[in-house]
DNA sequence: ATAATTGCAAACAATTTGCATTCAG
DNA sequence: CTGAATGCAAATTGTTTGCAATTAT
């Protein structure tokens, strides 16, 4: 597997090791798409029941620093992790909690504005936009 | 004070009461601009030291539901509360943690796009946009 | 050997809940 | 008197830390 090799190499360069736990966490993040540390832990423990949640946290932190995964704070509670390739913006409905994804390119205009105006480099792949979804808007009307 | 009367009335209509604690919490949020429940508690306790943090949480939740205050999740940790009138978007630098504010109007284009495309009503006053601030970008270059 | 990694228990921070007491209408 | 609101202690949730035991090189 592509990224597995890459990860092994990156780790080795830094005097770190590739371990079954790390592989399992990366696999779980990839399989789940979006997941909290708790959910990732559950997935990993299906294969290796003794892996501790502490290791999940440490590994997610490591993978995040290495740029292999990202996390987003979608409202309250635990953050959601996903693999870095999987880029999109989240639309979080603060009424029903529903989460939709939209392509990052929709933010290109805003990215340009902030770059020019504030020198701020917006990271569209980290983003959660909150508001009211179509369904909840309709229910208000009814 | 304007909002105090309004709040008293709103509460009364719902069979709830205006209490010193509620007034103090609203005042604190207004004075602090942006603050976590913990900070708001500290501010309130300067005046009334026996007010419990549980009451702070309950009151913030109430004021939030009544639309008098809002909260934003600026990254990890506790959310930040501010009064509803005080509208702006947050630029959160994920490198140094710095938080800047920009006018909501800069998002008007995006608001329109999402409304048309997804039927999603973006709430620009709730927003935290993460990325890299000017200073941290410059340091990368150096 | 020796340095990295893990598991476990305990600490911690933020928040919520249950409940008895207090307070206003 | 009755329901609303508060304070306090305890429970919960999400996360981090210290440390001893394990493992790869």
CSV table of C-alpha atoms (C1' of nucleotides) in Angstrom, one decimal:
chain,number,residue,atom,x,y,z
A,1,UNK,CA,0.0,0.0,0.0
A,2,UNK,CA,1.3,3.4,-1.1
A,3,UNK,CA,0.9,5.5,2.0
A,4,UNK,CA,2.0,2.7,4.3
A,5,UNK,CA,5.4,2.6,2.6
A,6,UNK,CA,5.6,6.4,2.7
A,7,UNK,CA,4.8,6.5,6.3
A,8,UNK,CA,7.3,3.8,7.2
A,9,UNK,CA,10.0,5.8,5.4
A,10,UNK,CA,9.0,9.2,7.0
A,11,UNK,CA,9.0,7.6,10.4
A,12,UNK,CA,12.4,5.9,9.9
A,13,UNK,CA,14.0,9.2,8.8
A,14,UNK,CA,13.0,10.6,12.2
A,15,UNK,CA,14.2,7.6,14.2
A,16,UNK,CA,10.6,6.4,14.7
A,17,UNK,CA,9.1,3.1,14.0
A,18,UNK,CA,6.3,1.7,12.0
A,19,UNK,CA,4.2,-0.4,14.3
A,20,UNK,CA,1.0,-2.5,13.8
A,21,UNK,CA,-0.9,0.0,15.9
A,22,UNK,CA,0.1,2.9,13.7
A,23,UNK,CA,-0.8,1.0,10.6
A,24,UNK,CA,-4.2,0.0,12.1
A,25,UNK,CA,-5.0,3.6,13.1
A,26,UNK,CA,-4.2,4.9,9.6
A,27,UNK,CA,-6.2,2.1,8.0
A,28,UNK,CA,-9.2,2.9,10.3
A,29,UNK,CA,-9.1,6.6,9.5
A,30,UNK,CA,-9.0,5.8,5.8
A,31,UNK,CA,-11.9,3.3,6.1
A,32,UNK,CA,-14.1,5.4,8.3
A,33,UNK,CA,-13.7,8.6,6.3
A,34,UNK,CA,-14.5,10.8,9.2
A,35,UNK,CA,-14.3,9.7,12.8
A,36,UNK,CA,-13.7,10.7,16.3
A,37,UNK,CA,-10.8,9.1,18.3
A,38,UNK,CA,-13.4,7.0,20.1
A,39,UNK,CA,-14.8,5.6,16.8
A,40,UNK,CA,-11.3,5.0,15.4
A,41,UNK,CA,-10.5,3.2,18.6
A,42,UNK,CA,-13.5,0.9,18.2
A,43,UNK,CA,-12.6,0.1,14.6
A,44,UNK,CA,-9.0,-0.7,15.6
A,45,UNK,CA,-10.1,-2.9,18.4
A,46,UNK,CA,-12.1,-5.0,16.1
A,47,UNK,CA,-8.8,-6.3,14.8
A,48,UNK,CA,-6.6,-5.8,17.8
A,49,UNK,CA,-8.7,-5.6,20.9
A,50,UNK,CA,-5.9,-4.8,23.3
A,51,UNK,CA,-4.9,-1.5,21.6
A,52,UNK,CA,-5.4,1.2,24.2
A,53,UNK,CA,-7.2,4.5,23.4
A,54,UNK,CA,-4.1,6.3,24.6
A,55,UNK,CA,-2.2,4.9,21.7
A,56,UNK,CA,-5.0,6.1,19.4
A,57,UNK,CA,-4.6,9.6,20.7
A,58,UNK,CA,-0.9,9.5,20.4
A,59,UNK,CA,-1.0,8.1,16.9
A,60,UNK,CA,-3.6,10.5,15.6
A,61,UNK,CA,-1.5,13.3,17.0
A,62,UNK,CA,1.6,11.9,15.2
A,63,UNK,CA,-0.2,11.3,11.9
A,64,UNK,CA,-1.6,14.8,12.1
A,65,UNK,CA,1.9,16.4,12.6
A,66,UNK,CA,3.2,14.3,9.7
A,67,UNK,CA,0.4,15.6,7.6
A,68,UNK,CA,-1.2,12.2,6.9
A,69,UNK,CA,-4.4,13.0,8.6
A,70,UNK,CA,-6.3,16.1,9.6
A,71,UNK,CA,-8.8,16.9,12.2
A,72,UNK,CA,-11.7,19.3,12.2
A,73,UNK,CA,-13.8,20.6,15.1
A,74,UNK,CA,-17.3,20.1,13.9
A,75,UNK,CA,-19.2,21.9,16.7
A,76,UNK,CA,-19.0,20.6,20.3
A,77,UNK,CA,-17.4,17.3,21.4
A,78,UNK,CA,-14.6,15.3,19.9
A,79,UNK,CA,-12.9,16.4,16.7
A,80,UNK,CA,-13.3,14.4,13.5
A,81,UNK,CA,-10.3,12.9,11.8
A,82,UNK,CA,-9.9,12.1,8.1
A,83,UNK,CA,-7.1,11.3,5.8
A,84,UNK,CA,-5.4,14.3,4.2
A,85,UNK,CA,-6.3,13.4,0.6
A,86,UNK,CA,-10.0,13.5,1.4
A,87,UNK,CA,-10.5,17.3,1.0
A,88,UNK,CA,-13.8,19.0,1.3
A,89,UNK,CA,-15.6,21.6,3.4
A,90,UNK,CA,-18.2,20.6,6.0
A,91,UNK,CA,-21.6,22.2,6.3
A,92,UNK,CA,-22.7,21.7,9.8
A,93,UNK,CA,-26.4,22.2,10.6
A,94,UNK,CA,-26.7,23.6,14.1
A,95,UNK,CA,-30.3,22.6,14.3
A,96,UNK,CA,-30.2,18.9,13.5
A,97,UNK,CA,-26.5,18.3,13.6
A,98,UNK,CA,-26.4,17.0,10.0
A,99,UNK,CA,-23.1,17.3,8.2
A,100,UNK,CA,-22.7,17.7,4.5
A,101,UNK,CA,-19.6,18.0,2.4
A,102,UNK,CA,-19.0,20.4,-0.4
A,103,UNK,CA,-16.0,20.8,-2.7
A,104,UNK,CA,-13.2,23.1,-1.5
A,105,UNK,CA,-13.3,25.1,-4.7
A,106,UNK,CA,-16.4,26.8,-3.7
A,107,UNK,CA,-14.3,28.8,-1.3
A,108,UNK,CA,-11.7,29.9,-3.9
A,109,UNK,CA,-13.2,33.4,-4.0
A,110,UNK,CA,-13.0,33.8,-0.2
A,111,UNK,CA,-9.5,32.3,-0.1
A,112,UNK,CA,-8.4,35.0,-2.6
A,113,UNK,CA,-10.1,37.8,-0.7
A,114,UNK,CA,-8.5,36.9,2.6
A,115,UNK,CA,-5.1,36.4,1.1
A,116,UNK,CA,-5.2,39.9,-0.5
A,117,UNK,CA,-6.9,41.6,2.4
A,118,UNK,CA,-5.3,40.0,5.5
A,119,UNK,CA,-2.4,38.0,4.2
A,120,UNK,CA,-4.2,35.1,5.7
A,121,UNK,CA,-3.9,31.7,4.0
A,122,UNK,CA,-7.2,30.0,4.6
A,123,UNK,CA,-7.0,26.3,4.8
A,124,UNK,CA,-10.2,25.1,3.2
A,125,UNK,CA,-9.6,21.5,4.0
A,126,UNK,CA,-9.9,22.2,7.8
A,127,UNK,CA,-13.2,23.9,7.6
A,128,UNK,CA,-16.6,23.6,9.3
A,129,UNK,CA,-19.2,26.1,8.3
A,130,UNK,CA,-22.2,26.2,10.5
A,131,UNK,CA,-25.7,27.3,9.6
A,132,UNK,CA,-29.1,25.8,8.9
A,133,UNK,CA,-29.6,23.0,6.4
A,134,UNK,CA,-32.4,22.9,3.8
A,135,UNK,CA,-34.6,20.5,5.7
A,136,UNK,CA,-34.5,22.5,8.9
A,137,UNK,CA,-35.2,25.7,7.0
A,138,UNK,CA,-38.3,24.0,5.5
A,139,UNK,CA,-39.5,22.8,8.9
A,140,UNK,CA,-39.4,26.3,10.2
A,141,UNK,CA,-41.7,27.4,7.5
A,142,UNK,CA,-44.3,24.6,8.0
B,1,UNK,CA,-30.4,49.1,30.1
B,2,UNK,CA,-32.0,48.1,26.9
B,3,UNK,CA,-31.4,44.4,26.6
B,4,UNK,CA,-32.0,43.9,30.3
B,5,UNK,CA,-35.6,45.0,29.9
B,6,UNK,CA,-36.0,42.9,26.8
B,7,UNK,CA,-34.6,39.9,28.5
B,8,UNK,CA,-36.8,40.3,31.6
B,9,UNK,CA,-39.8,40.4,29.3
B,10,UNK,CA,-38.8,37.5,27.2
B,11,UNK,CA,-38.2,35.4,30.3
B,12,UNK,CA,-41.5,36.4,31.8
B,13,UNK,CA,-43.4,35.4,28.7
B,14,UNK,CA,-42.0,31.9,29.2
B,15,UNK,CA,-42.7,31.7,32.9
B,16,UNK,CA,-39.0,32.2,33.7
B,17,UNK,CA,-37.5,34.8,36.0
B,18,UNK,CA,-34.9,37.5,35.7
B,19,UNK,CA,-32.3,36.9,38.4
B,20,UNK,CA,-29.2,38.7,39.5
B,21,UNK,CA,-27.1,35.8,38.3
B,22,UNK,CA,-28.6,36.0,34.8
B,23,UNK,CA,-28.0,39.7,34.6
B,24,UNK,CA,-24.4,39.3,35.8
B,25,UNK,CA,-23.7,36.7,33.2
B,26,UNK,CA,-25.1,38.8,30.4
B,27,UNK,CA,-23.2,41.8,31.6
B,28,UNK,CA,-20.0,39.8,31.8
B,29,UNK,CA,-20.4,38.5,28.2
B,30,UNK,CA,-20.9,42.0,27.0
B,31,UNK,CA,-17.9,43.4,28.9
B,32,UNK,CA,-15.6,40.6,27.9
B,33,UNK,CA,-16.4,40.6,24.3
B,34,UNK,CA,-15.3,37.1,23.8
B,35,UNK,CA,-14.9,34.7,26.6
B,36,UNK,CA,-15.1,31.1,27.7
B,37,UNK,CA,-17.5,30.0,30.4
B,38,UNK,CA,-14.6,29.8,32.8
B,39,UNK,CA,-13.6,33.4,32.1
B,40,UNK,CA,-17.2,34.6,32.4
B,41,UNK,CA,-17.4,32.8,35.7
B,42,UNK,CA,-14.4,34.7,36.9
B,43,UNK,CA,-15.8,38.0,35.9
B,44,UNK,CA,-19.2,37.3,37.5
B,45,UNK,CA,-17.5,36.1,40.7
B,46,UNK,CA,-15.7,39.5,41.1
B,47,UNK,CA,-19.1,40.9,41.9
B,48,UNK,CA,-20.8,37.9,43.3
B,49,UNK,CA,-18.3,35.3,44.6
B,50,UNK,CA,-20.8,32.6,45.4
B,51,UNK,CA,-22.2,32.2,42.0
B,52,UNK,CA,-21.5,28.7,40.9
B,53,UNK,CA,-20.0,27.7,37.5
B,54,UNK,CA,-23.0,25.4,37.0
B,55,UNK,CA,-25.2,28.5,36.9
B,56,UNK,CA,-22.9,30.1,34.4
B,57,UNK,CA,-23.2,27.1,32.1
B,58,UNK,CA,-27.0,27.0,32.5
B,59,UNK,CA,-27.4,30.7,31.9
B,60,UNK,CA,-25.1,30.7,28.9
B,61,UNK,CA,-27.2,27.9,27.4
B,62,UNK,CA,-30.4,29.8,28.1
B,63,UNK,CA,-29.1,33.1,26.7
B,64,UNK,CA,-27.9,31.2,23.6
B,65,UNK,CA,-31.3,29.6,23.0
B,66,UNK,CA,-32.9,33.0,23.5
B,67,UNK,CA,-30.6,34.4,20.9
B,68,UNK,CA,-28.9,37.0,23.2
B,69,UNK,CA,-25.5,35.4,23.0
B,70,UNK,CA,-23.7,33.1,20.6
B,71,UNK,CA,-20.9,30.7,21.0
B,72,UNK,CA,-18.2,29.7,18.5
B,73,UNK,CA,-15.8,26.8,18.7
B,74,UNK,CA,-12.4,28.4,18.0
B,75,UNK,CA,-10.3,25.2,17.7
B,76,UNK,CA,-9.9,22.9,20.7
B,77,UNK,CA,-11.0,23.6,24.3
B,78,UNK,CA,-13.8,25.6,25.6
B,79,UNK,CA,-16.1,27.6,23.2
B,80,UNK,CA,-16.1,31.4,23.2
B,81,UNK,CA,-19.2,33.3,24.0
B,82,UNK,CA,-20.1,36.8,22.8
B,83,UNK,CA,-23.2,39.0,22.6
B,84,UNK,CA,-25.3,38.5,19.5
B,85,UNK,CA,-24.9,42.1,18.2
B,86,UNK,CA,-21.2,41.7,18.0
B,87,UNK,CA,-21.0,40.1,14.6
B,88,UNK,CA,-17.8,39.1,12.8
B,89,UNK,CA,-16.0,36.2,11.5
B,90,UNK,CA,-12.9,34.8,13.2
B,91,UNK,CA,-9.6,34.0,11.5
B,92,UNK,CA,-7.9,31.4,13.6
B,93,UNK,CA,-4.2,30.8,12.9
B,94,UNK,CA,-3.5,27.1,13.5
B,95,UNK,CA,0.2,27.8,13.9
B,96,UNK,CA,0.3,30.5,16.6
B,97,UNK,CA,-3.3,30.4,17.8
B,98,UNK,CA,-3.8,34.1,17.0
B,99,UNK,CA,-7.4,35.1,16.4
B,100,UNK,CA,-8.4,38.0,14.2
B,101,UNK,CA,-11.8,39.3,13.3
B,102,UNK,CA,-13.1,40.3,9.9
B,103,UNK,CA,-16.5,41.7,8.9
B,104,UNK,CA,-19.2,39.2,8.0
B,105,UNK,CA,-19.8,40.9,4.7
B,106,UNK,CA,-16.7,39.3,3.2
B,107,UNK,CA,-18.7,36.1,3.2
B,108,UNK,CA,-21.7,37.4,1.3
B,109,UNK,CA,-20.6,35.8,-1.9
B,110,UNK,CA,-20.2,32.4,-0.2
B,111,UNK,CA,-23.5,32.8,1.6
B,112,UNK,CA,-25.2,33.3,-1.7
B,113,UNK,CA,-23.5,30.4,-3.3
B,114,UNK,CA,-24.4,27.9,-0.6
B,115,UNK,CA,-28.0,29.2,-0.5
B,116,UNK,CA,-28.4,28.6,-4.2
B,117,UNK,CA,-26.4,25.4,-4.4
B,118,UNK,CA,-27.3,23.6,-1.2
B,119,UNK,CA,-30.3,25.4,0.3
B,120,UNK,CA,-27.9,26.0,3.2
B,121,UNK,CA,-28.3,29.2,5.2
B,122,UNK,CA,-24.7,29.9,6.4
B,123,UNK,CA,-24.6,31.7,9.7
B,124,UNK,CA,-21.6,34.0,9.3
B,125,UNK,CA,-21.7,35.2,12.8
B,126,UNK,CA,-20.9,31.7,14.2
B,127,UNK,CA,-17.8,31.2,12.2
B,128,UNK,CA,-14.2,30.3,12.7
B,129,UNK,CA,-12.0,30.0,9.7
B,130,UNK,CA,-8.7,28.3,10.2
B,131,UNK,CA,-5.5,28.8,8.3
B,132,UNK,CA,-2.1,30.5,8.6
B,133,UNK,CA,-1.8,34.2,9.5
B,134,UNK,CA,0.5,36.6,7.8
B,135,UNK,CA,3.2,36.5,10.5
B,136,UNK,CA,3.4,32.8,10.5
B,137,UNK,CA,3.6,32.7,6.7
B,138,UNK,CA,6.5,35.1,6.8
B,139,UNK,CA,8.3,33.1,9.4
B,140,UNK,CA,8.1,30.0,7.2
B,141,UNK,CA,9.8,31.9,4.4
B,142,UNK,CA,12.6,33.2,6.6
C,1,DA,C1',22.0,-2.5,25.2
C,2,DT,C1',19.3,1.3,24.3
C,3,DA,C1',15.8,4.0,22.6
C,4,DA,C1',11.1,4.0,20.9
C,5,DT,C1',6.6,2.5,21.8
C,6,DT,C1',2.9,0.7,24.3
C,7,DG,C1',-0.6,-0.3,28.0
C,8,DC,C1',-2.4,0.9,32.2
C,9,DA,C1',-3.8,3.7,35.9
C,10,DA,C1',-4.4,8.0,37.4
C,11,DA,C1',-4.8,13.0,36.6
C,12,DC,C1',-7.1,16.6,34.3
C,13,DA,C1',-10.3,19.8,32.0
C,14,DA,C1',-14.8,20.9,30.5
C,15,DT,C1',-19.4,20.0,31.1
C,16,DT,C1',-23.7,17.8,32.9
C,17,DT,C1',-26.8,15.7,36.2
C,18,DG,C1',-29.4,14.8,40.5
C,19,DC,C1',-31.1,16.7,44.3
C,20,DA,C1',-32.0,19.4,48.3
C,21,DT,C1',-32.5,24.3,49.4
C,22,DT,C1',-33.9,28.9,48.4
C,23,DC,C1',-36.6,32.3,46.5
C,24,DA,C1',-40.3,35.0,43.9
C,25,DG,C1',-45.0,35.4,42.5
D,1,DC,C1',-47.8,27.3,48.4
D,2,DT,C1',-45.8,26.1,44.0
D,3,DG,C1',-42.7,26.1,40.4
D,4,DA,C1',-38.4,28.2,39.0
D,5,DA,C1',-33.6,28.9,39.9
D,6,DT,C1',-29.5,28.1,42.5
D,7,DG,C1',-25.5,25.7,44.8
D,8,DC,C1',-23.1,21.8,45.7
D,9,DA,C1',-21.4,17.2,45.0
D,10,DA,C1',-20.9,13.6,42.1
D,11,DA,C1',-20.9,11.7,37.5
D,12,DT,C1',-19.5,12.0,32.6
D,13,DT,C1',-16.8,12.8,28.6
D,14,DG,C1',-12.7,13.7,26.1
D,15,DT,C1',-7.9,13.9,26.6
D,16,DT,C1',-3.2,13.9,28.7
D,17,DT,C1',0.6,12.3,31.7
D,18,DG,C1',3.8,9.4,34.4
D,19,DC,C1',5.8,5.2,34.4
D,20,DA,C1',6.9,0.5,34.1
D,21,DA,C1',7.0,-3.3,30.8
D,22,DT,C1',7.7,-4.5,26.0
D,23,DT,C1',9.9,-4.5,21.6
D,24,DA,C1',12.8,-3.5,17.5
D,25,DT,C1',17.2,-2.4,16.0
